[in-house]
Coordinates of C-alpha atoms and ligand atoms in Angstrom, one line a residue:
M1 CA 165.4 -129.8 50.3
R2 CA 164.7 -133.3 49.3
S3 CA 161.0 -133.2 50.0
T4 CA 160.3 -130.1 47.8
H5 CA 162.4 -131.6 45.0
M6 CA 160.1 -134.6 45.0
I7 CA 157.0 -132.7 44.0
S8 CA 158.7 -131.0 41.0
R9 CA 159.0 -134.4 39.1
A10 CA 156.3 -134.9 36.5
V11 CA 154.0 -137.8 37.3
Q12 CA 153.0 -140.1 34.4
L13 CA 149.6 -141.6 34.9
P14 CA 149.3 -145.3 33.9
S15 CA 148.0 -145.7 30.3
E16 CA 145.0 -147.8 31.4
I17 CA 143.8 -144.6 33.2
R18 CA 143.0 -143.1 29.8
M19 CA 140.2 -145.6 29.3
L20 CA 138.8 -144.8 32.8
R21 CA 138.9 -141.1 32.1
Q22 CA 136.9 -141.6 28.8
Q23 CA 134.3 -143.7 30.7
V24 CA 133.9 -141.0 33.2
R25 CA 133.6 -138.3 30.5
D26 CA 131.0 -140.4 28.6
F27 CA 129.0 -140.8 31.9
L28 CA 129.2 -137.0 32.5
N29 CA 128.1 -136.2 29.0
A30 CA 125.0 -138.4 29.4
E31 CA 124.3 -136.7 32.8
R32 CA 124.8 -133.3 31.3
A33 CA 122.4 -134.1 28.5
A34 CA 119.9 -135.2 31.1
G35 CA 120.3 -131.8 32.8
T36 CA 121.7 -133.0 36.1
I37 CA 125.1 -131.2 35.7
L38 CA 125.1 -127.4 35.4
G39 CA 128.9 -126.9 35.5
R40 CA 128.7 -125.0 38.8
P41 CA 131.7 -123.8 40.8
D42 CA 132.2 -125.4 44.3
S43 CA 129.9 -128.3 43.3
W44 CA 131.8 -130.6 45.7
L45 CA 130.6 -128.4 48.5
T46 CA 127.1 -127.3 47.5
G47 CA 126.0 -129.8 44.8
W48 CA 124.0 -132.2 47.0
D49 CA 122.3 -134.8 44.7
P50 CA 122.0 -138.3 46.2
G51 CA 120.6 -139.7 42.9
F52 CA 123.7 -138.6 41.1
T53 CA 125.8 -140.1 43.8
R54 CA 124.1 -143.4 43.5
R55 CA 124.5 -143.5 39.7
L56 CA 128.2 -142.8 40.2
A57 CA 128.4 -145.6 42.9
E58 CA 126.7 -148.1 40.5
R59 CA 129.8 -147.6 38.3
G60 CA 132.2 -148.2 41.2
W61 CA 133.3 -144.6 41.4
V62 CA 132.4 -144.0 45.0
G63 CA 134.6 -145.6 47.7
M64 CA 137.1 -146.5 44.8
A65 CA 140.0 -146.8 47.2
L66 CA 138.1 -149.0 49.7
P67 CA 138.9 -152.7 49.6
R68 CA 136.5 -155.0 47.7
E69 CA 135.6 -157.0 50.8
Y70 CA 134.0 -153.8 52.2
G71 CA 132.1 -153.0 49.0
G72 CA 134.8 -150.7 47.5
S73 CA 136.4 -151.1 44.1
G74 CA 139.9 -151.7 45.5
R75 CA 141.4 -149.3 43.0
G76 CA 144.3 -147.0 43.8
N77 CA 144.3 -143.4 44.7
L78 CA 145.6 -142.3 41.3
E79 CA 142.5 -143.9 39.6
R80 CA 140.3 -142.1 42.2
Y81 CA 142.2 -138.9 41.4
V82 CA 141.3 -139.1 37.7
V83 CA 137.6 -139.7 38.5
I84 CA 137.4 -136.9 40.9
E85 CA 139.2 -134.4 38.8
E86 CA 136.8 -135.1 35.9
L87 CA 133.8 -134.6 38.3
L88 CA 135.2 -131.4 39.6
A89 CA 136.1 -130.0 36.2
A90 CA 132.5 -130.8 35.1
G91 CA 131.1 -129.0 38.1
A92 CA 129.1 -132.2 38.9
P93 CA 126.9 -132.4 42.1
V94 CA 129.1 -134.6 44.3
S95 CA 128.8 -133.1 47.7
A96 CA 126.5 -135.8 49.1
H97 CA 129.2 -138.4 49.2
W98 CA 132.3 -136.1 49.1
V99 CA 133.3 -136.4 52.8
A100 CA 132.3 -140.0 53.1
D101 CA 134.4 -140.9 50.1
R102 CA 137.4 -138.7 50.8
Q103 CA 137.9 -139.1 54.5
A104 CA 135.2 -140.8 56.6
G105 CA 135.5 -144.1 54.7
P106 CA 139.3 -144.2 54.8
S107 CA 139.3 -143.2 58.4
I108 CA 136.8 -145.9 59.4
L109 CA 138.9 -148.4 57.4
R110 CA 142.0 -147.4 59.2
H111 CA 140.8 -146.9 62.8
G112 CA 137.3 -148.6 63.0
T113 CA 136.5 -152.0 64.5
E114 CA 135.6 -154.8 62.1
E115 CA 131.9 -154.3 63.1
Q116 CA 132.2 -150.6 62.2
R117 CA 133.8 -151.3 58.8
R118 CA 131.1 -153.8 57.9
R119 CA 128.3 -151.4 59.1
F120 CA 129.5 -148.3 57.3
L121 CA 131.9 -149.0 54.4
P122 CA 129.6 -151.0 52.0
R123 CA 126.9 -148.3 52.4
I124 CA 129.4 -145.5 51.7
A125 CA 130.6 -147.3 48.6
A126 CA 127.0 -147.8 47.5
G127 CA 126.5 -144.1 47.7
Q128 CA 123.9 -144.5 50.5
C129 CA 125.6 -143.2 53.6
F130 CA 126.7 -139.6 53.9
F131 CA 129.1 -138.0 56.5
S132 CA 129.9 -134.6 57.8
I133 CA 133.1 -133.4 59.5
G134 CA 132.5 -132.4 63.1
M135 CA 135.9 -130.8 64.0
S136 CA 135.5 -127.0 64.2
E137 CA 133.9 -125.0 67.0
Q138 CA 133.3 -121.3 67.5
H139 CA 136.7 -120.8 69.2
S140 CA 138.5 -123.8 67.8
G141 CA 139.3 -123.7 64.2
S142 CA 143.0 -123.2 63.5
D143 CA 143.7 -124.3 67.1
L144 CA 141.7 -127.5 66.8
A145 CA 143.2 -129.1 69.9
S146 CA 141.3 -126.5 72.0
V147 CA 137.9 -128.1 71.2
R148 CA 135.4 -127.8 74.1
T149 CA 132.9 -130.4 73.1
R150 CA 133.2 -133.2 75.7
A151 CA 132.3 -136.8 75.9
E152 CA 131.8 -138.2 79.4
R153 CA 131.8 -141.9 80.2
T154 CA 128.4 -143.3 81.2
G155 CA 127.5 -146.8 82.4
N156 CA 127.3 -148.2 78.9
G157 CA 128.8 -145.6 76.6
W158 CA 129.3 -141.8 76.3
R159 CA 127.4 -138.6 76.7
L160 CA 128.4 -135.9 74.2
T161 CA 127.8 -132.2 74.9
G162 CA 129.0 -129.1 73.0
T163 CA 128.5 -127.1 69.8
K164 CA 130.3 -127.7 66.5
M165 CA 130.4 -125.0 63.9
W166 CA 130.7 -124.9 60.1
T167 CA 129.5 -128.5 59.9
G168 CA 128.9 -128.9 56.1
G169 CA 125.8 -130.9 55.2
A170 CA 124.8 -131.7 58.8
H171 CA 121.1 -131.0 57.9
V172 CA 121.1 -133.6 55.1
N173 CA 123.8 -136.1 55.9
D174 CA 123.5 -139.3 58.0
Y175 CA 126.5 -139.2 60.4
A176 CA 129.3 -136.8 61.6
I177 CA 132.7 -137.8 62.9
V178 CA 132.9 -135.6 66.0
L179 CA 136.1 -134.7 67.7
A180 CA 135.6 -134.3 71.5
R181 CA 137.5 -134.1 74.7
T182 CA 137.3 -137.3 76.7
D183 CA 139.9 -136.6 79.3
E184 CA 140.1 -133.1 80.9
S185 CA 143.1 -134.0 83.0
A186 CA 145.3 -135.2 80.1
D187 CA 147.5 -133.1 77.9
R188 CA 145.3 -131.2 75.4
H189 CA 146.3 -133.5 72.5
A190 CA 146.1 -136.7 74.4
G191 CA 142.7 -136.1 75.9
L192 CA 140.8 -136.1 72.5
S193 CA 138.7 -138.9 70.9
Q194 CA 136.5 -139.3 67.8
F195 CA 132.9 -140.5 67.7
I196 CA 130.6 -141.6 64.9
V197 CA 127.4 -139.7 65.6
D198 CA 124.0 -140.3 64.1
L199 CA 122.9 -136.8 62.9
R200 CA 119.2 -137.8 63.3
D201 CA 119.5 -138.2 67.1
P202 CA 116.7 -136.2 68.7
R203 CA 119.2 -134.6 71.1
I204 CA 121.0 -133.0 68.1
R205 CA 119.9 -129.5 67.0
V206 CA 121.1 -128.3 63.7
E207 CA 121.1 -124.5 63.1
P208 CA 121.9 -123.1 59.6
I209 CA 124.9 -120.8 58.9
R210 CA 124.1 -119.2 55.6
L211 CA 126.7 -118.4 53.0
L212 CA 126.8 -114.8 51.5
S213 CA 124.6 -116.1 48.7
G214 CA 122.0 -117.2 51.2
E215 CA 122.6 -120.9 50.5
H216 CA 122.2 -123.3 53.3
T217 CA 125.2 -125.7 53.3
F218 CA 126.8 -125.2 56.7
N219 CA 125.5 -125.4 60.3
Y220 CA 126.0 -125.1 64.0
V221 CA 125.5 -128.6 65.4
H222 CA 124.3 -128.4 69.0
L223 CA 125.0 -131.7 70.8
E224 CA 122.6 -131.6 73.8
A225 CA 123.8 -134.5 76.0
V226 CA 123.7 -137.0 73.2
E227 CA 123.8 -140.6 74.5
L228 CA 126.2 -142.7 72.5
A229 CA 126.7 -146.4 72.8
D230 CA 130.3 -147.7 73.3
D231 CA 130.6 -148.7 69.6
A232 CA 130.3 -145.0 68.6
L233 CA 133.9 -144.5 69.6
L234 CA 136.2 -144.5 66.5
G235 CA 139.6 -145.8 67.2
H236 CA 141.0 -145.7 70.7
A237 CA 140.0 -143.1 73.4
G238 CA 142.8 -140.6 73.6
D239 CA 144.0 -141.1 70.0
G240 CA 141.7 -138.5 68.5
W241 CA 144.5 -136.0 67.7
Q242 CA 146.6 -138.5 65.7
Q243 CA 143.4 -139.7 63.9
V244 CA 142.2 -136.2 63.0
T245 CA 145.7 -135.2 61.8
G246 CA 145.5 -138.2 59.4
E247 CA 142.1 -137.1 58.2
L248 CA 143.3 -133.5 57.6
A249 CA 146.0 -134.9 55.3
L250 CA 143.2 -136.4 53.2
E251 CA 141.1 -133.3 53.5
R252 CA 143.8 -131.0 52.3
S253 CA 145.6 -132.9 49.6
G254 CA 143.0 -133.4 46.9
P255 CA 142.3 -131.6 43.6
E256 CA 139.2 -129.9 45.1
R257 CA 141.8 -127.4 46.5
F258 CA 142.5 -125.9 43.1
L259 CA 139.6 -126.9 40.9
S260 CA 136.6 -125.3 42.8
T261 CA 136.4 -122.5 40.2
L262 CA 137.6 -124.4 37.1
P263 CA 133.9 -124.6 35.8
L264 CA 134.0 -120.8 35.6
L265 CA 137.1 -120.9 33.4
I266 CA 135.4 -123.5 31.2
A267 CA 132.3 -121.3 31.0
L268 CA 134.4 -118.3 30.3
V269 CA 136.1 -120.0 27.3
A270 CA 132.6 -121.0 26.0
E271 CA 131.5 -117.4 26.3
L272 CA 134.6 -116.1 24.5
R273 CA 134.0 -118.7 21.7
R274 CA 130.6 -117.1 21.0
G275 CA 132.2 -113.8 19.9
A276 CA 135.4 -112.6 18.5
C277 CA 138.2 -113.3 21.1
S278 CA 140.9 -110.6 21.2
P279 CA 144.6 -111.6 21.4
E280 CA 144.7 -110.1 24.9
Q281 CA 141.8 -112.3 26.0
H282 CA 143.5 -115.3 24.4
A283 CA 146.8 -114.6 26.1
R284 CA 145.2 -114.1 29.6
V285 CA 143.2 -117.4 29.3
G286 CA 146.5 -119.0 28.2
R287 CA 148.3 -117.7 31.3
L288 CA 145.5 -119.0 33.6
T289 CA 145.6 -122.4 31.9
A290 CA 149.4 -122.6 32.2
R291 CA 149.1 -121.9 36.0
L292 CA 146.4 -124.4 36.3
A293 CA 148.5 -127.1 34.6
S294 CA 151.5 -126.4 36.8
I295 CA 149.4 -126.6 40.0
R296 CA 147.8 -129.8 38.7
Q297 CA 151.2 -131.4 38.2
L298 CA 152.2 -130.5 41.8
S299 CA 148.9 -131.9 43.1
L300 CA 149.4 -135.1 41.1
S301 CA 152.9 -135.5 42.6
V302 CA 151.3 -135.3 46.1
A303 CA 148.7 -138.0 45.0
A304 CA 151.5 -140.2 43.7
A305 CA 153.5 -139.8 46.9
L306 CA 150.5 -140.7 49.1
E307 CA 149.8 -143.7 46.8
A308 CA 153.4 -144.9 47.4
G309 CA 153.0 -144.4 51.1
R310 CA 155.4 -141.5 51.3
P311 CA 154.5 -138.6 53.7
A312 CA 153.5 -135.5 51.8
D313 CA 152.0 -133.2 54.4
V314 CA 154.3 -130.3 53.6
Q315 CA 153.8 -130.7 49.8
A316 CA 150.0 -130.9 50.3
A317 CA 150.1 -127.7 52.3
L318 CA 152.1 -126.0 49.5
V319 CA 149.7 -127.2 46.8
K320 CA 146.6 -126.1 48.9
D321 CA 148.1 -122.7 49.4
L322 CA 148.9 -122.2 45.7
G323 CA 145.7 -123.9 44.6
T324 CA 143.2 -122.0 46.8
R325 CA 144.8 -118.7 45.9
F326 CA 144.5 -119.6 42.2
E327 CA 140.7 -120.4 42.8
G328 CA 140.1 -116.8 43.9
E329 CA 142.5 -115.1 41.4
L330 CA 140.8 -117.0 38.5
I331 CA 137.6 -115.1 39.4
N332 CA 139.3 -111.7 39.3
E333 CA 140.9 -112.6 36.0
A334 CA 137.6 -113.8 34.5
R335 CA 136.0 -110.5 35.5
E336 CA 138.7 -108.5 33.7
I337 CA 138.9 -110.8 30.7
L338 CA 135.1 -110.6 30.1
P339 CA 133.4 -107.8 32.0
V340 CA 129.9 -109.2 32.7
A341 CA 127.6 -108.2 35.6
A342 CA 127.5 -111.1 38.1
R343 CA 123.9 -112.0 38.9
F344 CA 123.0 -114.6 41.4
D345 CA 119.4 -114.4 40.3
A346 CA 120.2 -115.1 36.6
T347 CA 119.2 -118.5 35.1
R348 CA 121.0 -121.3 36.9
G349 CA 124.0 -122.4 35.1
S350 CA 124.2 -119.2 33.0
Y351 CA 127.6 -117.3 33.0
P352 CA 126.4 -114.4 35.1
E353 CA 125.0 -116.8 37.7
L354 CA 128.2 -119.0 37.8
L355 CA 130.3 -115.8 38.2
A356 CA 128.1 -114.6 41.1
T357 CA 128.3 -118.0 42.8
A358 CA 132.1 -118.1 42.4
I359 CA 132.4 -114.6 43.9
L360 CA 130.0 -115.2 46.8
H361 CA 131.8 -118.4 47.7
S362 CA 135.2 -116.9 47.5
P363 CA 135.8 -115.9 51.1
G364 CA 135.9 -119.6 52.0
Y365 CA 138.5 -120.9 49.5
T366 CA 141.5 -120.0 51.6
L367 CA 139.9 -120.8 54.9
R368 CA 138.1 -124.1 54.7
G369 CA 140.2 -127.2 55.6
G370 CA 142.8 -125.0 57.4
T371 CA 143.7 -121.4 56.6
N372 CA 146.6 -120.5 54.4
E373 CA 148.4 -118.8 57.3
I374 CA 148.3 -122.2 59.1
L375 CA 149.4 -124.0 56.0
R376 CA 152.4 -121.6 55.6
G377 CA 153.4 -122.5 59.2
I378 CA 153.4 -126.2 58.3
I379 CA 155.4 -125.4 55.1
T380 CA 158.0 -123.3 57.0
R381 CA 158.4 -125.9 59.7
G382 CA 158.8 -128.6 57.0
L383 CA 161.4 -126.6 55.2
E384 CA 163.3 -126.0 58.4
A385 CA 163.3 -129.7 59.2
S386 CA 164.6 -130.7 55.8
R387 CA 167.6 -128.4 55.9
Ligands
FAD1 C1 133.2 -122.7 53.8 C2 133.8 -123.4 55.0 C3 133.5 -124.7 55.2 C4 134.0 -125.4 56.3 N1 133.6 -126.7 56.5 C5 133.9 -127.3 57.7 C6 133.3 -128.5 58.0 O1 132.5 -129.2 57.3 N2 133.6 -129.1 59.2 C7 134.4 -128.5 60.1 O2 134.7 -129.0 61.2 N3 135.0 -127.2 59.9 C8 134.7 -126.6 58.7 N4 135.2 -125.4 58.4 C9 135.9 -124.7 59.4 C10 137.4 -124.4 59.0 O3 138.2 -125.5 59.1 C11 137.8 -123.2 59.9 O4 137.1 -122.0 59.5 C12 139.3 -122.9 59.8 O5 140.1 -124.0 60.3 C13 139.7 -121.6 60.5 O6 139.3 -121.6 61.8 P1 138.4 -120.4 62.4 O7 137.3 -120.1 61.4 O8 138.1 -120.7 63.8 O9 139.4 -119.1 62.3 P2 140.5 -118.7 63.4 O10 141.3 -120.0 63.8 O11 139.9 -118.0 64.5 O12 141.5 -117.8 62.5 C14 141.2 -116.5 62.3 C15 142.3 -115.9 61.5 O13 143.5 -115.9 62.3 C16 144.6 -116.6 61.6 N5 145.4 -117.4 62.5 C17 144.9 -118.3 63.5 N6 145.9 -118.9 64.1 C18 147.0 -118.5 63.5 C19 148.4 -118.8 63.7 N7 148.8 -119.6 64.6 N8 149.3 -118.1 62.9 C20 148.9 -117.3 61.9 N9 147.6 -116.9 61.7 C21 146.7 -117.5 62.5 C22 143.9 -117.5 60.6 O14 144.7 -117.8 59.5 C23 142.7 -116.7 60.2 O15 143.0 -115.8 59.2 C24 134.7 -124.7 57.3 C25 135.0 -123.3 57.1 C26 134.6 -122.7 55.9 C27 134.9 -121.2 55.8

């Protein structure tokens, strides 16, 4: 049980990080005063504001972990962790750059050619180039290796055909990293590859998938014989499965997997402060906060393990399972602690509107990025292997 023991040790953040945290808070306070932050739940998914992203990038807080030679800040993952947890807690509109910063940039750094690194990474770090994730399809979510989108060799590149589903931000972003089958005869894992696809290509048709709230964040992306140049291939043909697995580790391990509804808890406390807060209400908020603190400590341990280059897939799956369940349970607790009618048509940023948003987004918390059932499979196999 060595691996599970590792995540129970408390991580001490370096003291210089305190100054960074304060700088981020000062920036967020100024943005809040300017009305650009409404403290909304799920802001990393639906808060699309390229202007906010660019202001963040000017301070070096986008592409923080990318090396300086590619326009990044060359700071570690723990510093990045502090910045993103502050942004998430504030409910800041960070969805424009979220995928580029979290996984597309690191993936291009790791697998891309020198030419691809120079083309994409400086623009990502400048907050001027946004990415979507093109993994899932109608019948390939949990079983990702069964994707049917295919890329065929042409004289000077590839022809991409198929339909991706749940592609967040495809209607507003610049590129998607698409997982496609390039070899029908190979083993289903070996025959996959990844491509960097320009979402403005005329042979791409983007069709909205609306959330329960009616918001347009997700899409079907129909790839209708899209012609790609050779240099659209990311990494080596046939290595798509290993590459996508590495991306999923980044996608699953961050603090957005337990902080999506934290702005609701913050708003709840503000509401309680307005009136007389009963001992029962106090105690229930205290219990929620204690749970949050313990999940955060586990999540920080995962970040520290990744920073030290230690594998943490099992630990990340555990934190995501605990964290995403907490996101939903926080809403139910909030409704009991302060019974207020949730209203999606109430003033944006008001408590009834934040509550309605959190509720209407809740089916997705335990699904996106890999369902909790799949994560529990990973956890079980990891525990078996460590016996
Ligand atoms: C809000 C949201 C945002 C998303 N964003 C993106 C995105 O930007 N890009 C992208 O590519 N994808 C995205 N996804 C897709 C997401 O990754 C998939 O929905 C997820 O992996 C589940 O796949 P599925 O929907 O096909 O469900 P299925 O795989 O069909 O699963 C259906 C049910 O069966 C269970 N199940 C399946 N297999 C097993 C098993 N082996 N053992 C036990 N139970 C199992 C699942 O847990 C689930 O409960 C998003 C999804 C959501 C809801």
